[in-house]
GROMACS .gro file of C-alpha atoms in nm:
model
  174
    1MET     CA    1   3.449  -1.319   0.773
    2ALA     CA    2   3.703  -1.217   1.018
    3GLN     CA    3   3.569  -1.243   1.396
    4THR     CA    4   3.672  -0.958   1.537
    5ASP     CA    5   3.532  -1.079   1.870
    6SER     CA    6   3.295  -1.368   2.040
    7THR     CA    7   3.015  -1.143   1.940
    8VAL     CA    8   3.034  -0.949   1.613
    9ASP     CA    9   3.103  -1.031   1.244
   10GLU     CA   10   3.306  -0.820   1.049
   11ILE     CA   11   3.163  -0.814   0.704
   12GLU     CA   12   3.246  -0.648   0.407
   13PHE     CA   13   3.024  -0.370   0.326
   14THR     CA   14   3.073  -0.463  -0.044
   15PRO     CA   15   2.767  -0.581  -0.272
   16GLU     CA   16   2.925  -0.948  -0.290
   17GLY     CA   17   2.939  -0.906   0.125
   18ILE     CA   18   2.600  -0.803   0.153
   19ASP     CA   19   2.438  -1.075  -0.085
   20THR     CA   20   2.529  -1.353   0.134
   21ARG     CA   21   2.280  -1.168   0.427
   22LEU     CA   22   1.991  -1.102   0.171
   23THR     CA   23   1.758  -1.382   0.056
   24PHE     CA   24   1.446  -1.445  -0.112
   25HIS     CA   25   1.200  -1.646  -0.037
   26PRO     CA   26   0.964  -1.630  -0.363
   27GLU     CA   27   0.675  -1.853  -0.306
   28LYS     CA   28   0.657  -1.737   0.066
   29GLU     CA   29   0.687  -1.377  -0.084
   30VAL     CA   30   0.989  -1.333   0.216
   31PHE     CA   31   1.287  -1.124   0.188
   32GLU     CA   32   1.503  -1.259   0.470
   33VAL     CA   33   1.754  -1.012   0.583
   34ASP     CA   34   2.052  -1.185   0.817
   35LEU     CA   35   2.193  -0.888   1.032
   36SER     CA   36   2.318  -1.120   1.312
   37HIS     CA   37   2.643  -1.042   1.395
   38VAL     CA   38   2.683  -0.739   1.187
   39HIS     CA   39   2.825  -0.458   1.358
   40PHE     CA   40   2.749  -0.113   1.174
   41HIS     CA   41   3.004   0.145   1.245
   42ASN     CA   42   2.899   0.438   1.068
   43SER     CA   43   2.654   0.598   0.801
   44ALA     CA   44   2.880   0.437   0.513
   45ASP     CA   45   2.842   0.078   0.644
   46VAL     CA   46   2.420   0.147   0.662
   47ASN     CA   47   2.410   0.326   0.372
   48ALA     CA   48   2.647   0.048   0.162
   49PHE     CA   49   2.411  -0.230   0.340
   50TYR     CA   50   2.032  -0.078   0.211
   51ASP     CA   51   2.160   0.065  -0.142
   52ARG     CA   52   2.258  -0.309  -0.187
   53ALA     CA   53   1.928  -0.443  -0.035
   54GLU     CA   54   1.683  -0.160  -0.238
   55ASP     CA   55   1.875  -0.245  -0.545
   56ARG     CA   56   1.832  -0.676  -0.485
   57ILE     CA   57   1.468  -0.603  -0.445
   58ALA     CA   58   1.496  -0.374  -0.772
   59GLN     CA   59   1.607  -0.716  -0.964
   60SER     CA   60   1.381  -0.968  -0.791
   61GLY     CA   61   1.097  -0.802  -1.011
   62GLU     CA   62   0.867  -0.764  -0.724
   63ASP     CA   63   0.785  -0.426  -0.528
   64LEU     CA   64   0.680  -0.590  -0.214
   65TRP     CA   65   0.797  -0.824   0.015
   66PHE     CA   66   0.740  -0.967   0.385
   67PHE     CA   67   1.082  -0.869   0.588
   68LEU     CA   68   1.235  -1.161   0.784
   69VAL     CA   69   1.511  -0.968   0.973
   70ASN     CA   70   1.780  -1.165   1.208
   71TYR     CA   71   1.862  -0.859   1.459
   72GLN     CA   72   2.089  -1.163   1.703
   73GLY     CA   73   2.398  -0.991   1.795
   74CYS     CA   74   2.378  -0.677   1.546
   75ARG     CA   75   2.555  -0.412   1.673
   76ILE     CA   76   2.429  -0.026   1.568
   77ASP     CA   77   2.726   0.269   1.649
   78PRO     CA   78   2.558   0.607   1.731
   79ALA     CA   79   2.705   0.709   1.416
   80ALA     CA   80   2.517   0.494   1.248
   81TRP     CA   81   2.217   0.487   1.417
   82ILE     CA   82   2.011   0.797   1.254
   83ALA     CA   83   2.087   0.656   0.910
   84PHE     CA   84   1.977   0.287   1.000
   85SER     CA   85   1.667   0.408   1.123
   86ARG     CA   86   1.569   0.623   0.838
   87ARG     CA   87   1.690   0.396   0.564
   88GLY     CA   88   1.488   0.129   0.770
   89LYS     CA   89   1.228   0.332   0.780
   90THR     CA   90   1.216   0.431   0.412
   91LEU     CA   91   1.274   0.062   0.283
   92ASN     CA   92   1.012  -0.033   0.489
   93LEU     CA   93   0.764   0.202   0.358
   94ALA     CA   94   0.853   0.132  -0.019
   95HIS     CA   95   0.898  -0.201   0.017
   96SER     CA   96   0.750  -0.353   0.296
   97MET     CA   97   0.428  -0.592   0.315
   98ALA     CA   98   0.510  -0.656   0.688
   99SER     CA   99   0.830  -0.691   0.860
  100VAL     CA  100   0.901  -0.966   1.136
  101ARG     CA  101   1.201  -0.985   1.392
  102TYR     CA  102   1.388  -1.246   1.576
  103ASP     CA  103   1.661  -1.252   1.823
  104ALA     CA  104   1.708  -1.561   2.001
  105SER     CA  105   1.907  -1.349   2.297
  106PRO     CA  106   1.831  -1.363   2.634
  107GLU     CA  107   1.757  -0.989   2.666
  108THR     CA  108   1.494  -1.076   2.408
  109ARG     CA  109   1.308  -1.381   2.573
  110ARG     CA  110   1.323  -1.146   2.878
  111GLN     CA  111   1.167  -0.819   2.679
  112ILE     CA  112   0.918  -1.055   2.525
  113GLU     CA  113   0.816  -1.207   2.900
  114ARG     CA  114   0.816  -0.827   3.085
  115ASP     CA  115   0.621  -0.673   2.788
  116ALA     CA  116   0.395  -0.911   2.713
  117GLY     CA  117  -0.012  -0.847   2.799
  118THR     CA  118   0.122  -0.453   2.786
  119GLU     CA  119   0.099  -0.187   2.539
  120ALA     CA  120   0.468  -0.234   2.481
  121PHE     CA  121   0.409  -0.562   2.342
  122ASP     CA  122   0.566  -0.598   2.022
  123PRO     CA  123   0.379  -0.872   1.816
  124ASN     CA  124   0.625  -0.950   1.559
  125LEU     CA  125   0.927  -0.951   1.758
  126PHE     CA  126   1.051  -1.374   1.825
  127THR     CA  127   1.345  -1.563   1.978
  128ASP     CA  128   1.351  -1.799   1.711
  129ARG     CA  129   1.349  -1.770   1.299
  130ASP     CA  130   1.058  -2.049   1.275
  131ALA     CA  131   0.792  -1.876   1.503
  132ALA     CA  132   0.878  -1.536   1.291
  133MET     CA  133   0.811  -1.705   0.976
  134ALA     CA  134   0.488  -1.850   1.112
  135ARG     CA  135   0.387  -1.495   1.231
  136LEU     CA  136   0.472  -1.415   0.859
  137SER     CA  137   0.249  -1.651   0.706
  138THR     CA  138  -0.074  -1.560   0.864
  139MET     CA  139  -0.039  -1.203   0.722
  140PRO     CA  140  -0.227  -1.162   0.385
  141SER     CA  141  -0.028  -1.024   0.073
  142LYS     CA  142  -0.057  -0.717  -0.088
  143ARG     CA  143   0.061  -0.792  -0.424
  144ARG     CA  144  -0.163  -0.751  -0.761
  145ALA     CA  145  -0.207  -1.055  -0.932
  146LYS     CA  146   0.011  -1.045  -1.210
  147ILE     CA  147  -0.205  -0.978  -1.522
  148VAL     CA  148  -0.074  -1.225  -1.816
  149HIS     CA  149  -0.281  -1.100  -2.161
  150THR     CA  150  -0.368  -1.351  -2.444
  151PRO     CA  151  -0.390  -1.215  -2.741
  152ASN     CA  152  -0.680  -1.315  -2.948
  153TYR     CA  153  -0.524  -1.142  -3.278
  154THR     CA  154  -0.228  -1.206  -3.440
  155ARG     CA  155  -0.059  -0.968  -3.682
  156ALA     CA  156  -0.176  -1.062  -3.959
  157ASP     CA  157  -0.538  -1.047  -3.835
  158PHE     CA  158  -0.414  -0.686  -3.886
  159VAL     CA  159  -0.198  -0.628  -4.180
  160GLU     CA  160  -0.513  -0.734  -4.398
  161ARG     CA  161  -0.686  -0.456  -4.220
  162ILE     CA  162  -0.473  -0.161  -4.270
  163GLU     CA  163  -0.387  -0.029  -4.629
  164PHE     CA  164  -0.141   0.299  -4.689
  165LEU     CA  165  -0.239   0.487  -4.956
  166MET     CA  166   0.127   0.703  -4.963
  167GLU     CA  167   0.028   0.970  -5.280
  168ASP     CA  168  -0.268   1.050  -5.072
  169ARG     CA  169  -0.142   1.055  -4.722
  170ILE     CA  170  -0.395   0.811  -4.556
  171MET     CA  171  -0.431   0.553  -4.410
  172GLU     CA  172  -0.733   0.331  -4.415
  173VAL     CA  173  -0.868   0.047  -4.159
  174ASP     CA  174  -1.119  -0.167  -4.171
   0.00000   0.00000   0.00000
C-alpha cells in the first residue's frame, strides 16, 4: 500500500487489495472488516469494497456473521458518503447478526465518555479490538444448526423394491 500521508493508506480497490482487509473467524462466527486508514474517494471505491465483501460472505458458505469493523482513521469523502451508508446498511440487514465497531482515536474515546449514560450512547462502539470482540462474545448467534441427514436406507434397498414393466409402462413399488 502506498502511504499518501501519515493517516490514510491508499488501498487498491481490487479483489486482491480488498481481501487483505477482510478476515473470517469461523469459530467465533465473526467477519472482521479492517477499514483502518482507508480513504473512500467516491462511490466506485465503495461499491468495489462492498461487492467484494458480499462475494466473500457468499464464498464462506454462511449467510449470517457478527461484524467487527475497525474504523480507525477511515475517511469517507462526500462523493462516497451516500453509497457508503446505503451499502453498509444493506450488507448489515442481509448478513449481520450484530455489528460492533472500534476506533482507537482520541475523538472516539471522548465521544464514548461524553455519551456514556445518555440516549446518544452507542453500546457497540469501542476504543479497542479486544473490547469489541468481548462485546460480540456476549451476543447470541442467530444461525440455524446445520442438519446432517444420515441415510438409513441404501440404494440397494430401493432397487429390490422397484420394478419397471416397460411394455405396460408401469412402475411397481413394494
